[in-house]
mmCIF file of C-alpha atoms in Angstrom:
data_model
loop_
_atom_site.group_PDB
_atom_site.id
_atom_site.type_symbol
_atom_site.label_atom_id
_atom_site.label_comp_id
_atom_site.label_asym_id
_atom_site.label_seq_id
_atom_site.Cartn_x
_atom_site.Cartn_y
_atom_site.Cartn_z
ATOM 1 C CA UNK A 209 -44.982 -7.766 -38.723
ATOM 2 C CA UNK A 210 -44.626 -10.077 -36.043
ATOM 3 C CA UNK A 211 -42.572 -9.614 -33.034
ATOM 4 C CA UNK A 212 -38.850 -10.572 -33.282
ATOM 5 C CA UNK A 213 -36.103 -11.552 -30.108
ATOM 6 C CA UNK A 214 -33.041 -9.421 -31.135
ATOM 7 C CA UNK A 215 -31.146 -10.789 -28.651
ATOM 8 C CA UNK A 216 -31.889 -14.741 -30.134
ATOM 9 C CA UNK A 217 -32.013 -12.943 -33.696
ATOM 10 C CA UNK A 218 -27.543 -11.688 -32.753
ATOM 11 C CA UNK A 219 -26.491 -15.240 -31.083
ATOM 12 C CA UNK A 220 -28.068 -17.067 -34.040
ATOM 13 C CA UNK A 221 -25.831 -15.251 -36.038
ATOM 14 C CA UNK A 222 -27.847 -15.702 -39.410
ATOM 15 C CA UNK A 223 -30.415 -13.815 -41.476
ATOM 16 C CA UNK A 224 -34.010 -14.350 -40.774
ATOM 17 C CA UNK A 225 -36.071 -14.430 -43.791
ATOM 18 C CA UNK A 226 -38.503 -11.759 -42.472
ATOM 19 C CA UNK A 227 -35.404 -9.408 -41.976
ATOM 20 C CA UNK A 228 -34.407 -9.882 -45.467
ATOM 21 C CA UNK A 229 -37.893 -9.199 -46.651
ATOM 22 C CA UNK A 230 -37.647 -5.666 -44.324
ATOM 23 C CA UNK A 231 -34.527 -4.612 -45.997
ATOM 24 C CA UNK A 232 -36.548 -2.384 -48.626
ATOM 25 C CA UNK A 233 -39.004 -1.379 -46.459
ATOM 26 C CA UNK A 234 -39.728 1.198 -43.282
ATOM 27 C CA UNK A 235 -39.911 -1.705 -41.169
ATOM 28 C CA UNK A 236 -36.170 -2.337 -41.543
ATOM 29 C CA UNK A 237 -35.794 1.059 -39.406
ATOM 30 C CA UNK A 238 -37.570 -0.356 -36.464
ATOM 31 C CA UNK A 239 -35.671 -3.252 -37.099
ATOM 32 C CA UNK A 240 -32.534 -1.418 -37.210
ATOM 33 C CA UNK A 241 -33.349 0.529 -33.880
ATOM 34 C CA UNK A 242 -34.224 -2.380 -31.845
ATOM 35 C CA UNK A 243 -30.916 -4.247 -33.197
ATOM 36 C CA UNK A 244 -28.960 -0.749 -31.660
ATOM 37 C CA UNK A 245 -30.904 -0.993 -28.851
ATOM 38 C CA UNK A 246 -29.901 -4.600 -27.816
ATOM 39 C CA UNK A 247 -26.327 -3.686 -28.876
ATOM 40 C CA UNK A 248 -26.705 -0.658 -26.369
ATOM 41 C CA UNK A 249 -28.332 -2.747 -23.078
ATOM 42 C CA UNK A 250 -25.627 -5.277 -23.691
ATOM 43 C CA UNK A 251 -22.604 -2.704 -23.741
ATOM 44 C CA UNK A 252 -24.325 -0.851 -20.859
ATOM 45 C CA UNK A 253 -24.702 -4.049 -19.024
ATOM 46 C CA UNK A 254 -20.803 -5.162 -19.344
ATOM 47 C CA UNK A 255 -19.902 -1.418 -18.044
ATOM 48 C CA UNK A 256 -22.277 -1.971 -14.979
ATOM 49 C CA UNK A 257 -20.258 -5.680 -14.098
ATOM 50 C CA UNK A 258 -16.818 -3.747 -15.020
ATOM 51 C CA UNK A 259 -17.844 -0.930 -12.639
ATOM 52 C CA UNK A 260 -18.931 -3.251 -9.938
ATOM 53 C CA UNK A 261 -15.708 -5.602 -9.835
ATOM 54 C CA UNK A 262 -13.755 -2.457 -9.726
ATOM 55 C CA UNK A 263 -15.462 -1.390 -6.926
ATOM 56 C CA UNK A 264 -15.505 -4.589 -5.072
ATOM 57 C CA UNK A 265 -11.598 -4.484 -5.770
ATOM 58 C CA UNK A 266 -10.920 -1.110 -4.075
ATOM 59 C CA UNK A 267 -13.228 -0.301 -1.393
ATOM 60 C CA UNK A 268 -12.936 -4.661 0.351
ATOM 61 C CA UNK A 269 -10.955 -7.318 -1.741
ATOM 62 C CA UNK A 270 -8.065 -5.056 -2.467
ATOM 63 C CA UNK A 271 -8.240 -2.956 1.518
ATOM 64 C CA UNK A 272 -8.773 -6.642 2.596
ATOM 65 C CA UNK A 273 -5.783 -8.356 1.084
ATOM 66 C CA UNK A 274 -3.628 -5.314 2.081
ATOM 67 C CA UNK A 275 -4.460 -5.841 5.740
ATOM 68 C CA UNK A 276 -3.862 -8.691 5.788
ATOM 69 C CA UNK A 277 -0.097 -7.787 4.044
ATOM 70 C CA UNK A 278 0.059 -5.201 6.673
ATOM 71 C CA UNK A 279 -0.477 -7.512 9.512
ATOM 72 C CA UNK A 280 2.657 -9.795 7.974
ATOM 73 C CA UNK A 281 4.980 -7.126 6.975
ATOM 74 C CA UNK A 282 8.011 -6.412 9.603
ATOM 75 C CA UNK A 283 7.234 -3.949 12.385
ATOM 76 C CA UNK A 284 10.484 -1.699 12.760
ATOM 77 C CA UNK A 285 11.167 -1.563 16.330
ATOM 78 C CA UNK A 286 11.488 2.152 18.563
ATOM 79 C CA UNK A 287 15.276 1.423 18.989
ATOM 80 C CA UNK A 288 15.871 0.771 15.338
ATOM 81 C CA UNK A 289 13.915 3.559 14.025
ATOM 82 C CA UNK A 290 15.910 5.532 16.345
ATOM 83 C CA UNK A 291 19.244 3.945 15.080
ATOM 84 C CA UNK A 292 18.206 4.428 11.399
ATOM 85 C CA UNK A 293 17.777 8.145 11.851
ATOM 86 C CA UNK A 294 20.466 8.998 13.883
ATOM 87 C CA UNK A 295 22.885 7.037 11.289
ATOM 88 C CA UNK A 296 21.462 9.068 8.679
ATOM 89 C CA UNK A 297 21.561 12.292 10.902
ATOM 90 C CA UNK A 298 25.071 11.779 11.632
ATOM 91 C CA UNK A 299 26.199 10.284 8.051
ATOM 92 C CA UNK A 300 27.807 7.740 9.885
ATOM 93 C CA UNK A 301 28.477 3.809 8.833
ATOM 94 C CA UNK A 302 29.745 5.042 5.833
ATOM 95 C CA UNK A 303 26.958 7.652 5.255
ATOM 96 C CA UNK A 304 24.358 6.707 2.299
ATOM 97 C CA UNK A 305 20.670 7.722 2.649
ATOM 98 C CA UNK A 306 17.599 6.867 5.024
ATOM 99 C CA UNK A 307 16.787 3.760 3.757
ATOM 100 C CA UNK A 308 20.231 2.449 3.361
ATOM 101 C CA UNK A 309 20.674 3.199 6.775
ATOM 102 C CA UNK A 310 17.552 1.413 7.816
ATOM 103 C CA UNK A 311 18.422 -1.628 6.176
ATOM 104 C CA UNK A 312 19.661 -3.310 9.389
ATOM 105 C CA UNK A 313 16.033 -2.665 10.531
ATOM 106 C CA UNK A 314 14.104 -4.697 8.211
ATOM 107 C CA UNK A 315 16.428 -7.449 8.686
ATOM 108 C CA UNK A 316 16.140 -7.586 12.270
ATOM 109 C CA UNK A 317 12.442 -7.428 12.171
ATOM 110 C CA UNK A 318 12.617 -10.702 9.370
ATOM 111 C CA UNK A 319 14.666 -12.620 12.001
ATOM 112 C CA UNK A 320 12.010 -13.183 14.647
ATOM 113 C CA UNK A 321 9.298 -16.176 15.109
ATOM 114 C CA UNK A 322 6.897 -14.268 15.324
ATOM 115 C CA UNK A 323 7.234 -12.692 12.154
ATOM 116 C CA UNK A 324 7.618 -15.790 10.321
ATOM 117 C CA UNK A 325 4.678 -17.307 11.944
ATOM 118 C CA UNK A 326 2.575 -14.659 10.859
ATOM 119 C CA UNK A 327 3.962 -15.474 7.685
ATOM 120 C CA UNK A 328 3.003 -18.708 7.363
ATOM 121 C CA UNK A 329 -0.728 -17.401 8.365
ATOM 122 C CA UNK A 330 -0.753 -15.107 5.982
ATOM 123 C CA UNK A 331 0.225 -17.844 3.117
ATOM 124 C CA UNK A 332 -1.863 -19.983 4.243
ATOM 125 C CA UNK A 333 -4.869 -17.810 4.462
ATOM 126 C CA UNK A 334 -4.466 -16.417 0.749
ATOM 127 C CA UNK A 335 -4.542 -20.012 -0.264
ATOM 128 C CA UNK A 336 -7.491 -21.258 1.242
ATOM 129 C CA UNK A 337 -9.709 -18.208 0.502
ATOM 130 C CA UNK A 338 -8.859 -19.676 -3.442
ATOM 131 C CA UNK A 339 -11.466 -22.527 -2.668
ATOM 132 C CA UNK A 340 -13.713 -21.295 -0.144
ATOM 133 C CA UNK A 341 -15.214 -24.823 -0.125
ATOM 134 C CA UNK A 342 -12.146 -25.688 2.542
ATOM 135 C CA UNK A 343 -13.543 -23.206 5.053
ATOM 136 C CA UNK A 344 -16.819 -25.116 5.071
ATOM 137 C CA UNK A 345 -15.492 -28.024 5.354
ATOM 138 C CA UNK A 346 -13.278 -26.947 8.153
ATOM 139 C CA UNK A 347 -15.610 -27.121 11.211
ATOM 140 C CA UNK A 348 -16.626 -31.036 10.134
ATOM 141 C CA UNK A 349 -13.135 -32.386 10.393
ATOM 142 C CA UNK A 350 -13.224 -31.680 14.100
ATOM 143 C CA UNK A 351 -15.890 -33.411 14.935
ATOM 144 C CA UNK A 352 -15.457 -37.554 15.713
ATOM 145 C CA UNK A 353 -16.883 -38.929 12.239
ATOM 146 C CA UNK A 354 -16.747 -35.930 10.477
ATOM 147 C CA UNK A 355 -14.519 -36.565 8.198
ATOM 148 C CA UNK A 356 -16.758 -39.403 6.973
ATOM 149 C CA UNK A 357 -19.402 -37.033 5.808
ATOM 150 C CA UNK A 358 -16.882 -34.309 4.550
ATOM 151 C CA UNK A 359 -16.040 -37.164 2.559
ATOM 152 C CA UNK A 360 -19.658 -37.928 0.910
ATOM 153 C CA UNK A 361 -20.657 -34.598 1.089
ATOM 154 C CA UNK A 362 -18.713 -32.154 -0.604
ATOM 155 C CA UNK A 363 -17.475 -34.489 -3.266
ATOM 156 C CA UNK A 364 -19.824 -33.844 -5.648
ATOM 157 C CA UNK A 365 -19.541 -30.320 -4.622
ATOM 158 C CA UNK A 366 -15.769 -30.228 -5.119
ATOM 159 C CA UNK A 367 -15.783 -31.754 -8.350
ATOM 160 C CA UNK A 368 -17.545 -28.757 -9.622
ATOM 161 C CA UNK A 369 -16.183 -26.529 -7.988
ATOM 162 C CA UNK A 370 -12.641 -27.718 -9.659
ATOM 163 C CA UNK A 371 -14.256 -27.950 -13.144
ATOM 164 C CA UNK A 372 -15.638 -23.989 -12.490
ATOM 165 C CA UNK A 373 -12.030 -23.547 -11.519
ATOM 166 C CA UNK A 374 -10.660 -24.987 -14.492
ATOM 167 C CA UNK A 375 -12.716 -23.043 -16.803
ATOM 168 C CA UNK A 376 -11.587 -19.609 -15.109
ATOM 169 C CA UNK A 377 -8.607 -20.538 -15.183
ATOM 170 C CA UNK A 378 -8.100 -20.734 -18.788
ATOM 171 C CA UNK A 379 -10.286 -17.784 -19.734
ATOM 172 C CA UNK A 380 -8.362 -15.912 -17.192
ATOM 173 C CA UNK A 381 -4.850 -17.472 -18.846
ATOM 174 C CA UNK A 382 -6.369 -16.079 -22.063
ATOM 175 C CA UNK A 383 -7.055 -13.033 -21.020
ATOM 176 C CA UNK A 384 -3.732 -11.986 -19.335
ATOM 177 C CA UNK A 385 -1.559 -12.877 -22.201
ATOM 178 C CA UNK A 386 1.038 -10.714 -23.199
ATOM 179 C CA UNK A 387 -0.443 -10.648 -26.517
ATOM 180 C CA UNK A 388 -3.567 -8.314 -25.010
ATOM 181 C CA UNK A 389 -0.637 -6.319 -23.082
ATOM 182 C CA UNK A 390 -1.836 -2.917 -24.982
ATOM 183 C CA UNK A 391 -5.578 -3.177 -24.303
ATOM 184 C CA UNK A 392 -5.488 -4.149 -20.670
ATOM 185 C CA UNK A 393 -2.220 -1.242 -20.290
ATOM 186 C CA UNK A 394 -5.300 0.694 -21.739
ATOM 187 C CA UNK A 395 -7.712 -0.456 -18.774
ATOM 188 C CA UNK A 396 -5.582 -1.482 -16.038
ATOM 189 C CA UNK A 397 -2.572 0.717 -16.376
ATOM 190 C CA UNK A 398 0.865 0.055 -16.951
ATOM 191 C CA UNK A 399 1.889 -1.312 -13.456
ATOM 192 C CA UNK A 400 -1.170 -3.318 -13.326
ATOM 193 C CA UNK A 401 -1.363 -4.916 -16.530
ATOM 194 C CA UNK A 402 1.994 -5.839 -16.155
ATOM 195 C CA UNK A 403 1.729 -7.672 -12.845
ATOM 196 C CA UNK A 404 -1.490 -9.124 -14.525
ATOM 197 C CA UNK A 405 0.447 -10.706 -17.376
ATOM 198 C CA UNK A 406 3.521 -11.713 -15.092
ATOM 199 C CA UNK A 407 1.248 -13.195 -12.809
ATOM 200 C CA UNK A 408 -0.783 -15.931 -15.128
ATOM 201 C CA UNK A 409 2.482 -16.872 -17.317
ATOM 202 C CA UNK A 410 4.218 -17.699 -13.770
ATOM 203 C CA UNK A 411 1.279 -20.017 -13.602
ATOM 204 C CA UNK A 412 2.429 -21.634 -15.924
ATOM 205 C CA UNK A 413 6.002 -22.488 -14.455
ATOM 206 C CA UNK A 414 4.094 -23.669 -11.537
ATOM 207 C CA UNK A 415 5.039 -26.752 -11.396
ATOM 208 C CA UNK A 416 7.104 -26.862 -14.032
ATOM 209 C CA UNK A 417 10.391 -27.477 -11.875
ATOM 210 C CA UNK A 418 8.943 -31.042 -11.220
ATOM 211 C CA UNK A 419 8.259 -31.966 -14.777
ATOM 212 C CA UNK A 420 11.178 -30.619 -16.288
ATOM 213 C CA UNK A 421 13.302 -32.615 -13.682
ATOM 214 C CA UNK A 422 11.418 -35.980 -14.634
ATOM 215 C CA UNK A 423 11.562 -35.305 -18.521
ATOM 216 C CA UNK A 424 15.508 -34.698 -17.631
ATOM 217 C CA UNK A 425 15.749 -37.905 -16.266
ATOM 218 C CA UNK A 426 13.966 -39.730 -19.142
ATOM 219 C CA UNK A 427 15.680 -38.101 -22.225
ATOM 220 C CA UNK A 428 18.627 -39.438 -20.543
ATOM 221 C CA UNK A 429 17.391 -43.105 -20.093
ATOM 222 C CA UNK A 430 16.208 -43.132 -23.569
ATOM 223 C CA UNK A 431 19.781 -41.595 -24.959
ATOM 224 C CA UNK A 432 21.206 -44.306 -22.511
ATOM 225 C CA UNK A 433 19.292 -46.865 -25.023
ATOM 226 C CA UNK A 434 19.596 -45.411 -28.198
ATOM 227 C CA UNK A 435 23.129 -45.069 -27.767
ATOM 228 C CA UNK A 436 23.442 -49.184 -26.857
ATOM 229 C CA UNK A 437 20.994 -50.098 -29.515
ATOM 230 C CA UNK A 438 22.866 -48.391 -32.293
ATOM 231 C CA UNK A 439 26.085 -50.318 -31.063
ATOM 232 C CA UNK A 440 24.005 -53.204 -31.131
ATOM 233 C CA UNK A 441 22.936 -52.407 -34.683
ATOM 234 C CA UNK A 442 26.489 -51.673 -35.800
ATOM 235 C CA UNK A 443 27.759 -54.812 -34.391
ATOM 236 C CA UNK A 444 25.044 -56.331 -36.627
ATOM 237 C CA UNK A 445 26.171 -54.760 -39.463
ATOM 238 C CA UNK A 446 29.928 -55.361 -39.161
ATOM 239 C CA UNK A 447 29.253 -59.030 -38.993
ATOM 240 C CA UNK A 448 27.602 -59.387 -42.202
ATOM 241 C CA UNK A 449 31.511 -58.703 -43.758
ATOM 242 C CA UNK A 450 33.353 -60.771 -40.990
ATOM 243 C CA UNK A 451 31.140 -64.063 -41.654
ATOM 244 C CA UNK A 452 31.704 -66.631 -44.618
ATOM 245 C CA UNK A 453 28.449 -66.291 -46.541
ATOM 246 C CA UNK A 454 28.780 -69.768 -46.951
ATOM 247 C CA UNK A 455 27.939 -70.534 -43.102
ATOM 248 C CA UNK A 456 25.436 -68.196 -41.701
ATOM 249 C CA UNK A 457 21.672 -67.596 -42.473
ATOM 250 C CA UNK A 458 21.280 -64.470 -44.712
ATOM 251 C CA UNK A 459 17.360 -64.253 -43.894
ATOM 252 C CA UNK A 460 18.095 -64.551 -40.503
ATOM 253 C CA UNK A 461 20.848 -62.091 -40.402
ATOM 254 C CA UNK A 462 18.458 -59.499 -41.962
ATOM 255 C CA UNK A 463 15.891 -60.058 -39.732
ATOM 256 C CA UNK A 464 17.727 -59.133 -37.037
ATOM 257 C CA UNK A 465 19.473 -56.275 -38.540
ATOM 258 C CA UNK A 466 16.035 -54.881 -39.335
ATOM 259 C CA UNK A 467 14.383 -55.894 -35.802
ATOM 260 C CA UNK A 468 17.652 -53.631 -34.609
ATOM 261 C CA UNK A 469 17.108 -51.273 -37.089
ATOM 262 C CA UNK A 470 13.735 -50.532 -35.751
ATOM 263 C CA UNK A 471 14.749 -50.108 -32.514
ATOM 264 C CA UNK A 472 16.802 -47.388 -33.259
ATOM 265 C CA UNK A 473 14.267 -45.795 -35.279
ATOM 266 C CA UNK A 474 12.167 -46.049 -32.144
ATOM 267 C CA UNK A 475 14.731 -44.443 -29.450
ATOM 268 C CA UNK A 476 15.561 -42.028 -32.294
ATOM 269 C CA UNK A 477 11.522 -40.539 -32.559
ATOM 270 C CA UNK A 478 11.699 -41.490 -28.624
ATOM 271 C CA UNK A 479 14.884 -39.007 -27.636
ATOM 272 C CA UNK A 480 13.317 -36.607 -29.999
ATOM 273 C CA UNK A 481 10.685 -36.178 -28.348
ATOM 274 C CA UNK A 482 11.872 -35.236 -25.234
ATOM 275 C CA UNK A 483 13.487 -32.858 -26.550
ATOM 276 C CA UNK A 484 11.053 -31.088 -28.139
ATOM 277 C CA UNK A 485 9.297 -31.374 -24.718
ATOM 278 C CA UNK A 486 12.136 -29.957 -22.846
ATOM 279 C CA UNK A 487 12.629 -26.824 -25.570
ATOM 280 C CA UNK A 488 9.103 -26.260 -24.766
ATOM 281 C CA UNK A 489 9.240 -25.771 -21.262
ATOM 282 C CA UNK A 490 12.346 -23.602 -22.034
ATOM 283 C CA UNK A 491 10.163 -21.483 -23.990
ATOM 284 C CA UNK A 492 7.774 -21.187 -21.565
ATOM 285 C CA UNK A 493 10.233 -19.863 -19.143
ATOM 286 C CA UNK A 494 12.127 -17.487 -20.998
ATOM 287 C CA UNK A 495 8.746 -15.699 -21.997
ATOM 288 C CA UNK A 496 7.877 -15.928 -18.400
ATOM 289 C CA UNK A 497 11.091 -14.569 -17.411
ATOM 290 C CA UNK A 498 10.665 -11.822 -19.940
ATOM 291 C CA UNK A 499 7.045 -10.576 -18.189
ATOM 292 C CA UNK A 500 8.026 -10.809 -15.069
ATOM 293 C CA UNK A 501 10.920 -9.206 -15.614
ATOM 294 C CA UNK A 502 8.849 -6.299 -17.463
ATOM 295 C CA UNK A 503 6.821 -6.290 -14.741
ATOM 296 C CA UNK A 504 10.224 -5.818 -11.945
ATOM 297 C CA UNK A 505 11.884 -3.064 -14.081
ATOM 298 C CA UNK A 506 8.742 -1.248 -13.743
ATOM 299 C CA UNK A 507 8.420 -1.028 -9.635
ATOM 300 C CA UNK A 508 12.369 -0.780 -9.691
ATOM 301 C CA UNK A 509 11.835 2.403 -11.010
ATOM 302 C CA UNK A 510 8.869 2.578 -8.647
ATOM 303 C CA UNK A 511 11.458 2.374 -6.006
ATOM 304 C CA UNK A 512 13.654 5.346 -6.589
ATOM 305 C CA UNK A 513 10.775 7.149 -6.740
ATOM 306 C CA UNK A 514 9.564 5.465 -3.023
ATOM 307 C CA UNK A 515 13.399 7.279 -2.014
ATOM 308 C CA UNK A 516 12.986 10.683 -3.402
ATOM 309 C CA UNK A 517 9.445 10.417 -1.384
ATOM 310 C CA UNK A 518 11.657 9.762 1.534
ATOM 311 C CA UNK A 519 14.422 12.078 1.182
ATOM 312 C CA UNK A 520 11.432 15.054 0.705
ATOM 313 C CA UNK A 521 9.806 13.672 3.701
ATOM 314 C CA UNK A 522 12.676 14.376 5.832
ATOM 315 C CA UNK A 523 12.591 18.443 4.722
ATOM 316 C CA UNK A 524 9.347 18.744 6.314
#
């Protein structure tokens, strides 16, 4: 029997005729351990990726990215952290626990330049990283005539680089709906899953502000015209019983009565369809709001368990 690829045998996705001719046979056991085998590399092989990104995510992209939160987040200063205790030693201002009482701290350490420029580096570092293409490019633009050959040089780069971006994009998109909420609960966790889902749907509000503003602003242009062409076309109509039939043109009068007639028909489909647009991008935020809104509920309660943390902290 001659030697089969298992692998090109699965993707092909069809019988081969020497398979079917195994079926009653003991070759079809060799057949069928090989086929188990394959199944078994590739399963073995998607566990080995899964247990790499994971790693990659907690021991430097995840540390990473929460350095670099650390470095923005307020500092609370020695003379608030000793005003925050001592209101909460005392009970004064109304009493209230630790972190009510340090309140005043965080936004005192919000106020400053220098947090908000480190803000703003922040930001703009977790955007850039996105297309690491715009770090390489970085060190031509300061040279005279460098931006010339950024120019030539990366665009063919770029391009693909936005078409591989594209396609992860929507895989991702797929991936993170809420429809697969269960399975990646199952894989992620609750918390994680949640923010996943939140996340890619917010994606999709984007830049939503922008287009549902512009749609806004043409559903009312083309109500603006279907209201004036149906007064047009009633006009029409209400002449055809004010004029002596003796005196006016009958195939004239219909022509323009059905020229008018189609122009309403045209605003009508017109309007409609801008509203069906808009509802759409309605729909799109109200499931959004309902993730993210999962996904908030769940560190609220995340929170009061951040203050029982606290409250213990302070008996020891």
């Amino acid at each position: 029997m001659p030697e089969l690829d298992i692998g090109k045998q699965l993707k092909a996705g069809k019988a081969d005729p020497i398979i079917d001719l195994a079926l009653g046979s003991d070759k079809f056991t060799e057949l069928n351990a090989l086929i188990d085998k394959h199944v078994i590399d590739k399963v073995e092989q998607k566990a080995i990726i899964q247990e790499t990104k994971q790693k990659f995510s907690a021991n430097f992209s995840r540390v990473a990215a929460q350095k670099l939160q650390a470095f923005a987040s307020p500092k609370m200063s020695d003379s608030d952290s000793f005003i925050s205790h001592e209101r909460y030693k005392r009970g004064t201002y109304g009493g209230g626990d630790y972190l009510d009482n340090s309140a005043h701290a965080y936004e005192s350490a919000t106020s400053g330049r220098f947090y908000k420029a480190r803000r703003k580096i922040v930001d703009l570092v977790r955007v850039q990283k996105k297309s690491p293409i715009k770090f390489i490019k970085l060190p031509f633009t300061l040279i005279p005539g460098g931006e010339i050959a950024v120019k030539y040089t990366f665009k063919g780069i770029e391009a693909a680089a936005k078409a591989m971006g594209s396609a992860r994009k929507a895989r991702k998109r797929q991936q993170y709906d809420a429809k697969n909420l269960d399975g990646l609960t199952e894989s992620l966790g609750e918390k994680e899953a949640l923010r996943k889902v939140a996340k890619w749907h917010a994606k999709d509000i984007s830049d939503l502000g922008a287009k549902l503003q512009r749609n806004l602003a043409k559903l009312k242009q083309a109500a603006v015209l279907l209201d004036t062409r149906q007064v047009v076309l009633e006009r029409l109509i209400e002449n055809t019983f004010n004029i002596d039939g003796l005196h006016h043109d009958e195939f004239q009068e219909s022509m323009k009565i059905k020229k008018a007639r189609n122009d309403v028909a045209m605003s009508y489909h017109e309007v409609k369809h801008y509203i069906d647009k808009i509802q759409q991008m309605c729909f799109v935020m109200q499931a959004t709001s309902v993730d993210v809104t999962a996904h908030i509920t769940c560190f609220d309660a995340y929170l009061d368990e951040t203050k029982e943390l606290v409250d213990w902290s302070f008996n020891h």
